[in-house]
Coordinates of C-alpha atoms in Angstrom, one line a residue:
M1 CA -36.7 37.5 -17.0
Y2 CA -39.8 35.3 -17.6
Y3 CA -43.1 36.0 -19.2
E4 CA -46.4 36.4 -17.5
I5 CA -49.6 35.9 -19.6
N6 CA -52.9 37.6 -19.0
S7 CA -54.7 35.3 -16.5
E8 CA -58.1 36.6 -17.6
L9 CA -57.9 35.0 -21.1
S10 CA -61.0 32.8 -21.8
L11 CA -61.1 29.1 -22.2
F12 CA -60.8 27.9 -25.8
A13 CA -62.3 24.8 -27.4
A14 CA -61.7 24.5 -31.1
T15 CA -63.7 22.7 -33.7
A16 CA -61.8 22.5 -37.0
T17 CA -63.5 23.4 -40.3
V18 CA -62.1 21.6 -43.3
R19 CA -62.0 24.0 -46.2
V20 CA -60.9 23.4 -49.8
A21 CA -57.9 25.7 -50.2
T22 CA -59.5 28.4 -52.3
P23 CA -58.2 32.0 -52.2
Q24 CA -61.0 32.9 -49.8
A25 CA -60.3 30.0 -47.5
I26 CA -56.6 30.9 -47.5
K27 CA -57.5 34.5 -46.6
E28 CA -59.6 33.3 -43.6
A29 CA -56.8 31.0 -42.5
S30 CA -54.3 33.8 -42.6
A31 CA -56.6 35.8 -40.4
I32 CA -56.6 33.0 -37.9
I33 CA -52.8 32.9 -37.9
K34 CA -52.6 36.6 -37.4
R35 CA -54.8 36.5 -34.3
G36 CA -52.8 33.7 -32.7
G37 CA -54.8 30.7 -33.8
L38 CA -53.8 27.4 -35.3
V39 CA -54.3 26.2 -38.9
A40 CA -53.5 22.8 -40.4
F41 CA -52.2 23.2 -44.0
P42 CA -50.7 21.1 -46.8
T43 CA -47.1 21.1 -47.7
E44 CA -45.4 18.9 -50.3
T45 CA -44.0 16.7 -47.5
V46 CA -46.8 16.3 -44.9
Y47 CA -49.5 18.4 -43.5
G48 CA -48.3 21.0 -40.9
L49 CA -49.9 22.5 -37.8
G50 CA -49.1 26.2 -38.1
A51 CA -49.0 29.2 -35.8
D52 CA -47.4 32.7 -36.0
A53 CA -43.7 31.8 -35.4
L54 CA -43.1 35.1 -33.7
N55 CA -46.0 34.8 -31.2
A56 CA -44.7 32.7 -28.3
I57 CA -48.2 32.2 -26.9
A58 CA -49.6 31.0 -30.2
V59 CA -46.6 28.6 -30.5
A60 CA -47.3 27.3 -27.0
R61 CA -50.7 26.1 -28.3
I62 CA -49.0 23.9 -30.9
F63 CA -47.2 22.0 -28.1
E64 CA -50.4 21.7 -26.1
V65 CA -52.6 20.5 -29.0
K66 CA -50.0 17.9 -30.1
N67 CA -49.0 16.9 -26.6
R68 CA -45.5 17.5 -27.8
P69 CA -42.6 17.8 -25.4
R70 CA -41.3 21.3 -25.2
F71 CA -37.7 20.2 -25.7
D72 CA -38.5 19.2 -29.3
P73 CA -37.8 22.3 -31.6
L74 CA -40.1 23.4 -34.4
I75 CA -39.5 24.3 -38.0
V76 CA -40.2 27.9 -39.1
H77 CA -41.8 28.1 -42.6
I78 CA -41.2 31.1 -44.9
S79 CA -42.6 32.1 -48.3
D80 CA -39.5 34.0 -49.6
P81 CA -35.7 33.4 -49.0
S82 CA -35.4 37.1 -48.1
S83 CA -37.1 36.3 -44.7
I84 CA -34.1 34.2 -43.6
A85 CA -32.1 37.2 -42.7
M86 CA -34.7 38.3 -40.1
L87 CA -34.6 34.8 -38.4
T88 CA -30.9 34.1 -38.4
S89 CA -27.8 35.8 -37.0
S90 CA -25.6 34.6 -39.8
I91 CA -25.8 32.7 -43.1
D92 CA -22.6 31.1 -44.5
E93 CA -21.7 30.3 -48.0
K94 CA -22.7 26.6 -47.8
A95 CA -26.2 27.6 -46.6
E96 CA -26.6 30.1 -49.3
R97 CA -25.8 27.5 -52.0
L98 CA -28.4 25.1 -50.5
I99 CA -31.0 27.9 -50.3
E100 CA -30.3 28.8 -53.9
K101 CA -30.7 25.2 -55.1
F102 CA -33.4 23.8 -52.9
F103 CA -35.6 26.6 -51.6
P104 CA -38.5 26.1 -52.1
G105 CA -38.4 22.3 -51.5
P106 CA -38.2 19.5 -48.9
L107 CA -35.1 20.9 -47.2
T108 CA -34.9 22.4 -43.7
L109 CA -31.8 24.3 -42.7
V110 CA -30.7 24.7 -39.0
L111 CA -28.9 28.0 -38.6
P112 CA -27.8 30.3 -35.8
K113 CA -31.0 32.1 -34.6
S114 CA -31.7 35.8 -34.2
E115 CA -33.1 37.4 -31.1
I116 CA -36.5 37.8 -32.8
V117 CA -37.2 34.1 -32.7
P118 CA -39.0 33.0 -29.5
E119 CA -37.1 30.5 -27.5
I120 CA -40.1 28.2 -27.3
V121 CA -39.8 27.7 -31.1
T122 CA -36.2 26.5 -30.8
A123 CA -36.6 24.7 -27.5
G124 CA -34.0 27.0 -25.9
L125 CA -31.4 26.1 -28.5
P126 CA -29.2 28.8 -30.1
T127 CA -30.3 27.6 -33.6
V128 CA -33.5 27.8 -35.6
A129 CA -34.8 25.4 -38.3
I130 CA -36.0 27.1 -41.4
R131 CA -37.8 25.8 -44.5
M132 CA -39.5 27.2 -47.6
P133 CA -42.1 24.7 -48.7
S134 CA -42.9 24.4 -52.4
H135 CA -46.6 23.6 -52.0
P136 CA -48.6 26.5 -53.5
V137 CA -51.2 26.5 -50.7
A138 CA -48.5 26.7 -48.0
L139 CA -46.7 29.5 -49.8
A140 CA -49.9 31.4 -50.3
L141 CA -50.9 31.1 -46.6
I142 CA -47.5 32.3 -45.3
K143 CA -47.4 35.2 -47.8
R144 CA -51.0 36.2 -46.9
A145 CA -50.3 35.9 -43.1
E146 CA -47.3 38.3 -43.6
R147 CA -45.2 36.4 -41.0
P148 CA -43.2 33.2 -40.7
I149 CA -45.2 30.2 -39.6
A150 CA -43.9 27.6 -37.1
A151 CA -45.3 24.2 -38.0
P152 CA -44.6 20.6 -37.0
S153 CA -46.6 17.8 -38.6
A154 CA -50.4 18.2 -37.9
N155 CA -50.7 15.0 -35.7
L156 CA -50.5 13.9 -32.1
F157 CA -46.9 13.7 -31.0
G158 CA -45.2 10.5 -31.9
Y159 CA -48.0 9.2 -34.1
L160 CA -48.0 8.7 -37.8
S161 CA -47.6 11.9 -39.9
P162 CA -50.6 13.1 -41.8
T163 CA -50.5 13.3 -45.6
T164 CA -54.2 14.0 -46.2
P165 CA -56.7 16.4 -44.5
V166 CA -58.6 13.3 -43.3
H167 CA -55.5 12.1 -41.3
V168 CA -55.4 15.6 -39.7
K169 CA -59.1 15.6 -38.8
E170 CA -58.9 12.1 -37.3
Q171 CA -56.2 13.1 -34.9
I172 CA -56.5 16.8 -34.0
G173 CA -59.7 17.9 -35.7
E174 CA -61.3 19.1 -32.5
R175 CA -58.3 21.2 -31.5
V176 CA -57.6 23.5 -34.4
E177 CA -59.6 26.3 -36.0
M178 CA -59.2 25.3 -39.7
I179 CA -57.8 22.5 -41.9
L180 CA -56.9 23.7 -45.4
D181 CA -57.5 20.8 -47.9
G182 CA -54.9 20.8 -50.5
G183 CA -55.1 17.2 -51.4
R184 CA -52.6 14.5 -50.7
S185 CA -49.0 15.6 -49.9
P186 CA -47.1 14.5 -53.0
I187 CA -43.7 13.7 -51.4
G188 CA -45.4 12.1 -48.4
I189 CA -42.4 12.1 -46.1
E190 CA -40.9 14.9 -44.0
S191 CA -38.1 17.3 -45.1
T192 CA -34.4 16.5 -44.9
V193 CA -32.9 18.5 -42.1
V194 CA -29.3 19.9 -42.5
E195 CA -27.4 21.8 -39.8
I196 CA -24.6 24.2 -40.9
A197 CA -22.1 24.5 -38.1
G198 CA -19.0 26.4 -39.0
E199 CA -17.2 24.6 -41.8
D200 CA -19.3 21.4 -41.4
A201 CA -22.7 20.3 -42.6
F202 CA -24.7 17.6 -40.7
I203 CA -27.7 15.6 -41.9
L204 CA -29.9 15.6 -38.8
R205 CA -32.9 13.9 -40.4
Y206 CA -33.3 11.9 -43.5
G207 CA -36.2 13.2 -45.6
G208 CA -37.6 14.1 -49.0
L209 CA -34.2 15.3 -50.3
T210 CA -31.5 12.7 -50.7
V211 CA -28.0 12.9 -49.2
D212 CA -26.5 12.6 -52.7
E213 CA -28.4 15.6 -53.9
I214 CA -27.0 17.7 -51.0
V215 CA -23.4 16.4 -51.4
E216 CA -23.6 17.4 -55.1
I217 CA -24.1 21.0 -54.1
I218 CA -21.9 21.5 -51.0
G219 CA -19.5 18.5 -51.0
E220 CA -18.9 16.5 -47.8
V221 CA -21.6 16.2 -45.2
K222 CA -21.8 14.3 -42.0
I223 CA -24.7 12.1 -41.0
S224 CA -25.9 12.6 -37.4
T225 CA -29.4 11.1 -37.3
S226 CA -29.0 8.8 -34.3
N227 CA -30.8 9.3 -31.0
R228 CA -29.8 12.4 -29.2
R229 CA -30.1 13.2 -25.5
R230 CA -31.4 16.5 -26.7
P231 CA -32.8 16.9 -30.2
H232 CA -31.2 19.4 -32.5
S233 CA -34.1 19.2 -34.9
P234 CA -37.5 17.5 -35.1
G235 CA -37.6 13.8 -35.8
Q236 CA -34.6 12.7 -33.7
L237 CA -36.3 11.0 -30.8
P238 CA -35.9 7.2 -30.7
R239 CA -39.6 6.5 -30.9
H240 CA -41.5 8.6 -33.5
Y241 CA -43.8 8.3 -36.5
S242 CA -45.5 5.3 -34.8
P243 CA -48.8 3.6 -35.5
R244 CA -50.8 2.5 -32.4
T245 CA -50.4 -1.1 -33.6
T246 CA -47.1 -2.8 -32.8
I247 CA -44.8 -2.7 -35.8
R248 CA -41.9 -5.0 -36.5
I249 CA -39.4 -4.8 -39.4
L250 CA -39.0 -8.1 -41.1
K251 CA -35.6 -9.6 -41.6
Y252 CA -35.2 -11.1 -45.0
K253 CA -35.2 -14.7 -43.7
E254 CA -38.1 -14.3 -41.2
R255 CA -41.0 -14.2 -43.6
E256 CA -41.6 -17.9 -44.2
E257 CA -41.2 -18.6 -40.5
I258 CA -43.9 -16.1 -39.6
L259 CA -46.3 -17.4 -42.2
E260 CA -45.7 -21.0 -41.0
G261 CA -46.7 -19.8 -37.5
K262 CA -50.0 -18.6 -38.9
R263 CA -50.1 -15.6 -36.7
K264 CA -53.7 -14.2 -36.7
R265 CA -54.5 -10.6 -37.5
A266 CA -51.1 -9.8 -38.8
G267 CA -50.7 -7.1 -41.5
L268 CA -47.9 -6.7 -44.0
L269 CA -46.4 -3.5 -45.3
A270 CA -44.8 -4.7 -48.5
F271 CA -42.2 -2.8 -50.5
R272 CA -43.2 -4.4 -53.8
R273 CA -46.4 -6.3 -54.8
P274 CA -46.1 -9.8 -53.3
E275 CA -45.7 -12.6 -55.9
E276 CA -48.5 -14.7 -54.4
K277 CA -51.4 -14.0 -52.1
E278 CA -50.1 -14.5 -48.6
D279 CA -51.9 -15.4 -45.4
Y280 CA -52.1 -11.9 -43.9
A281 CA -55.2 -10.2 -42.6
A282 CA -54.3 -7.0 -44.5
V283 CA -51.6 -6.1 -47.0
E284 CA -50.5 -2.6 -48.1
V285 CA -48.0 -2.2 -51.0
L286 CA -45.7 0.9 -51.0
S287 CA -44.8 0.6 -54.7
P288 CA -45.9 -2.3 -57.0
D289 CA -42.7 -1.8 -59.1
G290 CA -40.3 -1.1 -56.2
D291 CA -40.0 2.7 -56.9
L292 CA -38.6 4.4 -53.8
K293 CA -40.1 7.8 -54.7
E294 CA -43.5 6.2 -54.9
A295 CA -42.9 4.2 -51.8
A296 CA -42.0 7.3 -49.8
A297 CA -45.2 9.1 -51.0
N298 CA -47.3 6.1 -49.9
L299 CA -45.6 5.3 -46.6
F300 CA -47.8 7.1 -44.1
A301 CA -51.0 6.5 -46.0
C302 CA -50.3 2.8 -46.0
L303 CA -49.5 2.8 -42.3
H304 CA -52.6 4.7 -41.5
R305 CA -54.8 2.1 -43.3
L306 CA -53.0 -0.8 -41.6
D307 CA -53.4 0.9 -38.2
K308 CA -57.2 1.0 -38.7
A309 CA -57.4 -2.7 -39.6
M310 CA -57.7 -3.9 -36.0
L311 CA -54.4 -5.9 -36.3
D312 CA -52.3 -7.5 -33.6
I313 CA -49.1 -6.6 -35.4
I314 CA -47.8 -5.0 -38.6
Y315 CA -44.8 -6.6 -40.3
A316 CA -42.8 -4.2 -42.5
E317 CA -40.5 -5.3 -45.3
P318 CA -37.3 -3.4 -45.4
V319 CA -36.5 -1.3 -48.4
P320 CA -33.0 -0.6 -49.9
E321 CA -31.3 2.1 -47.8
V322 CA -30.3 4.3 -50.7
G323 CA -31.7 7.6 -51.8
L324 CA -35.2 8.0 -50.4
G325 CA -34.9 4.5 -49.0
S326 CA -32.8 5.9 -46.1
A327 CA -35.7 8.2 -45.1
I328 CA -38.2 5.4 -45.4
M329 CA -36.2 3.1 -43.2
D330 CA -35.5 5.9 -40.7
R331 CA -39.2 6.3 -40.2
L332 CA -39.8 2.5 -39.9
Y333 CA -36.9 2.1 -37.4
R334 CA -38.4 4.9 -35.2
A335 CA -41.9 3.6 -35.6
E336 CA -40.6 0.2 -34.4
G337 CA -39.3 2.1 -31.3
C338 CA -35.5 2.2 -31.7
N339 CA -33.3 4.0 -34.1
K340 CA -31.5 1.2 -35.9
S341 CA -30.6 3.6 -38.7
K342 CA -27.0 3.0 -37.8
S343 CA -24.4 4.6 -40.1
K344 CA -22.9 2.2 -42.5
S345 CA -19.6 2.9 -44.2
K346 CA -19.6 2.1 -47.9
N347 CA -15.9 1.5 -47.8
K348 CA -15.8 -1.1 -45.0
S349 CA -12.6 -3.1 -44.8
K350 CA -13.1 -6.7 -45.7
S351 CA -10.0 -7.8 -43.8
K352 CA -10.5 -9.8 -40.6
T353 CA -8.1 -10.2 -37.7
K354 CA -7.8 -12.8 -35.0
L355 CA -8.7 -11.2 -31.6
G356 CA -6.0 -13.1 -29.7
S357 CA -3.1 -11.9 -31.6
M358 CA -4.4 -8.4 -32.3
L359 CA -6.0 -7.4 -29.0
L360 CA -3.4 -4.8 -27.8
P361 CA -3.0 -3.1 -31.2
L362 CA -6.8 -3.1 -31.6
I363 CA -7.3 -1.4 -28.2
L364 CA -4.8 1.3 -29.2
I365 CA -6.4 1.8 -32.5
I366 CA -9.9 2.2 -30.8
I367 CA -8.5 4.7 -28.3
F368 CA -6.8 6.8 -31.1
T369 CA -9.9 6.6 -33.2
L370 CA -12.2 7.8 -30.4
A371 CA -9.9 10.7 -29.6
L372 CA -9.7 11.7 -33.3
T373 CA -13.5 11.5 -33.9
L374 CA -14.3 14.0 -31.1
T375 CA -13.0 16.7 -33.5
L376 CA -15.1 15.4 -36.4
T377 CA -18.6 15.2 -34.9
P378 CA -21.1 17.7 -33.7
E379 CA -21.1 16.5 -30.1
A380 CA -18.9 14.6 -27.8
G381 CA -19.4 10.8 -28.0
A382 CA -20.2 10.7 -31.7
V383 CA -18.3 8.6 -34.1
A384 CA -17.7 9.7 -37.7
K385 CA -17.1 7.2 -40.5
S386 CA -16.3 8.0 -44.1
S387 CA -18.4 6.5 -46.9
G388 CA -16.1 7.5 -49.6
N389 CA -18.7 9.6 -51.4
G390 CA -18.5 12.8 -49.5
V391 CA -20.5 11.6 -46.6
L392 CA -19.3 11.1 -43.0
Y393 CA -21.5 9.1 -40.7
A394 CA -21.8 10.2 -37.0
D395 CA -23.5 7.9 -34.5
A396 CA -24.4 10.0 -31.4
D397 CA -23.9 8.3 -28.0
A398 CA -27.5 7.5 -27.0
G399 CA -26.7 6.5 -23.4
A400 CA -29.1 7.8 -20.8
D401 CA -27.8 10.7 -18.7
A402 CA -30.1 10.8 -15.7
S403 CA -28.6 14.2 -14.7
L404 CA -30.6 15.7 -17.5
L405 CA -34.0 15.0 -16.1
L406 CA -35.7 18.3 -15.6
I407 CA -38.5 19.8 -13.5
T408 CA -40.7 21.3 -16.3
E409 CA -43.9 22.5 -14.6
I410 CA -44.8 23.7 -11.1
Y411 CA -48.3 24.5 -10.0
A412 CA -48.1 25.8 -6.4
N413 CA -50.7 28.5 -5.9
T414 CA -53.8 26.8 -7.2
A415 CA -57.2 28.4 -7.8
T416 CA -59.1 25.8 -5.7
R417 CA -59.8 25.5 -2.0
N418 CA -57.3 23.4 0.0
E419 CA -55.1 23.4 -3.1
R420 CA -55.2 19.6 -3.5
D421 CA -54.5 19.9 -7.2
E422 CA -51.0 21.3 -6.8
Y423 CA -48.5 19.4 -8.9
V424 CA -44.9 19.1 -10.3
A425 CA -44.0 17.8 -13.8
I426 CA -40.7 16.1 -14.5
T427 CA -39.5 15.4 -18.1
N428 CA -37.0 12.9 -19.4
P429 CA -35.1 14.5 -22.4
T430 CA -32.6 11.7 -22.7
A431 CA -32.7 9.0 -25.4
N432 CA -33.1 6.1 -23.0
P433 CA -35.5 5.2 -20.1
V434 CA -34.4 6.3 -16.7
N435 CA -35.4 4.3 -13.6
I436 CA -36.3 6.7 -10.8
E437 CA -36.8 4.0 -8.1
G438 CA -35.5 5.6 -4.8
W439 CA -35.4 9.1 -6.2
S440 CA -37.3 11.8 -4.3
I441 CA -38.8 15.2 -4.6
T442 CA -38.3 17.7 -1.7
D443 CA -38.9 21.2 -0.6
T444 CA -36.3 20.8 2.2
E445 CA -39.1 20.5 4.7
G446 CA -40.8 17.3 3.4
R447 CA -39.6 14.5 1.1
M448 CA -41.6 12.0 -1.1
I449 CA -39.9 8.9 -2.5
F450 CA -40.6 7.4 -5.9
P451 CA -41.2 3.6 -6.2
F452 CA -39.9 1.6 -9.2
F453 CA -40.8 3.5 -12.4
E454 CA -39.1 4.0 -15.8
V455 CA -39.5 7.4 -17.4
V456 CA -39.3 6.7 -21.1
P457 CA -37.6 9.1 -23.5
G458 CA -39.6 12.2 -24.1
Q459 CA -42.1 11.3 -21.3
T460 CA -43.4 13.9 -18.8
I461 CA -44.6 12.5 -15.5
Y462 CA -47.1 14.3 -13.2
V463 CA -46.7 14.3 -9.4
T464 CA -49.7 15.7 -7.6
R465 CA -51.0 16.1 -4.1
N466 CA -54.4 14.6 -5.0
A467 CA -55.0 12.6 -8.2
S468 CA -58.8 13.1 -8.2
A469 CA -58.4 16.9 -7.8
F470 CA -55.8 16.9 -10.5
V471 CA -58.0 15.0 -13.0
A472 CA -60.9 17.4 -12.2
L473 CA -58.6 20.4 -12.8
W474 CA -57.6 19.3 -16.3
S475 CA -61.1 17.9 -17.3
T476 CA -62.3 21.5 -17.1
S477 CA -59.3 22.9 -19.1
T478 CA -59.6 22.4 -22.9
A479 CA -56.6 24.7 -23.7
R480 CA -54.2 21.9 -22.9
T481 CA -54.9 18.8 -25.0
G482 CA -58.6 18.3 -25.0
E483 CA -58.2 15.0 -23.3
A484 CA -58.1 13.9 -19.6
I485 CA -54.6 13.9 -18.1
I486 CA -54.0 11.2 -15.6
P487 CA -51.2 11.8 -13.0
D488 CA -48.5 9.3 -12.4
F489 CA -48.1 9.7 -8.7
E490 CA -49.9 11.4 -5.7
Y491 CA -48.3 12.4 -2.4
G492 CA -51.3 13.5 -0.3
T493 CA -54.6 11.7 0.3
D494 CA -54.8 8.3 -1.5
S495 CA -57.7 9.4 -3.7
D496 CA -57.3 7.1 -6.6
P497 CA -56.3 3.4 -6.3
E498 CA -55.1 3.5 -10.0
V499 CA -52.5 6.2 -9.2
T500 CA -49.4 5.2 -7.3
Q501 CA -49.0 6.7 -3.8
M502 CA -45.5 8.0 -3.0
Q503 CA -43.7 7.0 0.2
R504 CA -43.4 9.8 2.7
D505 CA -40.0 10.4 4.5
E506 CA -40.8 11.9 7.9
R507 CA -42.7 15.1 6.9
A508 CA -45.0 15.5 4.0
F509 CA -44.1 17.5 0.8
A510 CA -46.2 20.5 0.0
L511 CA -45.8 23.6 -2.2
R512 CA -46.2 26.9 -0.3
N513 CA -48.0 29.7 -2.2
T514 CA -45.7 32.5 -1.1
G515 CA -42.5 30.7 -2.0
D516 CA -40.6 27.4 -1.8
E517 CA -38.0 25.3 -3.5
V518 CA -38.6 22.2 -5.5
I519 CA -35.6 19.8 -5.6
L520 CA -35.3 16.5 -7.5
L521 CA -32.9 14.1 -5.9
D522 CA -31.5 10.9 -7.4
K523 CA -31.2 7.6 -5.4
S524 CA -27.9 8.7 -3.9
G525 CA -29.3 12.0 -2.8
R526 CA -27.5 14.0 -5.5
K527 CA -29.5 17.1 -6.7
V528 CA -30.6 16.5 -10.3
D529 CA -32.6 19.7 -10.7
I530 CA -33.8 22.6 -8.5
V531 CA -36.2 25.5 -9.0
V532 CA -36.7 28.3 -6.5
Y533 CA -39.7 30.7 -6.4
G534 CA -41.3 33.5 -4.3
D535 CA -39.9 34.3 -0.9
S536 CA -37.8 31.1 -0.6
E537 CA -34.7 31.7 1.4
Y538 CA -33.0 28.5 0.2
E539 CA -29.2 29.0 0.0
C540 CA -28.1 27.5 -3.3
E541 CA -24.7 25.9 -3.7
S542 CA -22.4 26.3 -6.7
G543 CA -24.0 25.0 -9.9
E544 CA -27.6 25.1 -8.6
W545 CA -30.1 27.9 -9.0
R546 CA -28.1 31.0 -10.1
D547 CA -30.7 33.8 -10.0
E548 CA -33.2 35.5 -7.7
P549 CA -36.3 33.3 -7.1
L550 CA -39.1 33.2 -9.7
K551 CA -41.8 35.8 -9.0
K552 CA -44.4 34.6 -6.5
P553 CA -47.2 33.0 -8.5
G554 CA -50.7 34.5 -8.4
D555 CA -53.8 32.4 -7.9
G556 CA -54.1 29.8 -10.7
M557 CA -50.7 30.6 -12.3
I558 CA -48.4 27.8 -13.4
F559 CA -44.6 27.9 -14.0
I560 CA -43.7 26.2 -17.3
R561 CA -40.1 25.7 -18.5
K562 CA -39.3 27.1 -21.9
G563 CA -38.4 23.9 -23.8
L564 CA -35.3 22.4 -22.3
Q565 CA -33.7 25.7 -21.5
D566 CA -31.7 25.0 -18.4
T567 CA -29.5 27.9 -17.2
N568 CA -30.9 27.7 -13.7
Q569 CA -32.2 31.3 -14.0
C570 CA -35.6 33.0 -14.3
N571 CA -35.2 33.3 -18.0
D572 CA -35.8 29.5 -18.3
W573 CA -39.4 29.9 -17.3
L574 CA -42.8 31.2 -18.4
I575 CA -45.7 31.8 -16.1
L576 CA -49.1 31.0 -17.5
P577 CA -52.7 31.0 -16.3
I578 CA -53.9 27.5 -15.6
G579 CA -56.6 26.5 -18.2
A580 CA -56.5 29.7 -20.1
S581 CA -56.4 30.0 -23.9
Y582 CA -53.0 30.6 -25.4
H583 CA -54.4 33.1 -27.8
T584 CA -53.1 36.6 -27.6
P585 CA -56.0 38.9 -26.5
E586 CA -57.9 40.7 -29.3
K587 CA -59.3 44.2 -28.9
F588 CA -62.4 45.3 -30.8
F589 CA -64.6 48.4 -30.7
S590 CA -68.3 48.8 -30.9
S591 CA -70.7 51.7 -30.8
G592 CA -74.4 52.2 -30.2
D593 CA -76.8 50.5 -27.9
G594 CA -77.1 46.7 -27.4
D595 CA -75.6 43.8 -25.6
A596 CA -72.5 41.9 -26.7
I597 CA -71.0 38.6 -25.7
A598 CA -67.3 37.9 -26.5

């Protein structure tokens, strides 16, 4: 089954009000949450963008406002540990010990989800991420709203996390109803994410709680923070927490060489206060005395200031990867664009062997080790290493799997004449770029071929019949992101020289209103993804679409995949009105004479 949303909902354009978090402001903010709106609020880690976690339509607005890919799950925030039972299907003994010790606090637990949690919150995963913040404003808001609140960081997706209300307003201030001002977030870095899976506990994201603190409570944990083809928690994509300015992490011996080159408009993110004034256009210091707790609290604020300084590049000094330093370096590695937070065993052998004499034994050892580690890690392809202190490190295989590219949106029955604004969206949920040169999209009647193009991790590309009509469509729809959306390809009339025209193979591709099939083919002609809707009579082969076709769309209705859910059935999809508000409708009553506008 898939969900159909009321197509008569009105357009929504939000202008945020920044309010000091008084009891009255919190009361008003809770009312916004209850009616399906969005509120940015402070936590001890970073500011969050909150919506009713049990309202799928409200949660959908989070993804639209942030321009966040739907395969990236959200964290559900609660105000009392008793709420966990409602959100999960089971809680084991390790989870209970962590809850008792660290709730409230900067810890997120990933647990088996209950049926009450909408799949859009979990990105179709069978688990849900739960956190109880310690910030008094966050707790008061959740308690007053009388429901759990789903909240990622209150920023545009992939950009620097906000630690002040000013950061929020600068990025999404025109897209949310209220920003609660609770001052600066004291920890300043996101929560640590821990997944409990059977007997094992995995660190999925470094954060405000150190690994050693967790090990002290539950014993051995495994580290699995590397790039995943499909994120199990927020913050696992290879590029994240990024300033708009290019950032590069300095190697210890590079600093003098860079200064000698006299690069103009370079900024420095220093761990400690520099001993001498150096030739940088701007310098921000994380902690004058080298305190990691202070450095974590200042990280995003310093990066925000450097990003506003009109620099060509930001150089970042590395910090020690111990305690909170692991979380700081994780953010810097992802900001730089690749997750170099490789697991390092603290018990590395210092012995060396000569390759020539040890080649065969070495190969046998590697094969044995790879076979053994498949039983030690959360997913195939991960390698576990012991640190000797109760921590196992697991490096997930980040190789790109092109078979995971997904069709994520289909707009066939448009609300305009000639339907030139029809489109298909395709998302890359892998951890690596995928070159789609020679790939094609077909409805079995016509086929359009892609030129050279790399779809980067997390990117959604838009393939439309007419680029100018597509831009006009989204320029009148503020419910999505509030910004113009430019398509990547067009397959009809060449309406925009800036948008790449696809090559037609014999007949043209077009989406029929009454029903059709949309098939993504790789260069070899293999079917990568397929979606069937309406009165399509396409005969699917084994492993393809496994359900009756999606219901024929009404005028102006769009099919949207629920996160990365991919069972090849109708339940993978929502159907939404194009350009409508994602608010749930509100009913109100009036009496007497007079006119009303709502």
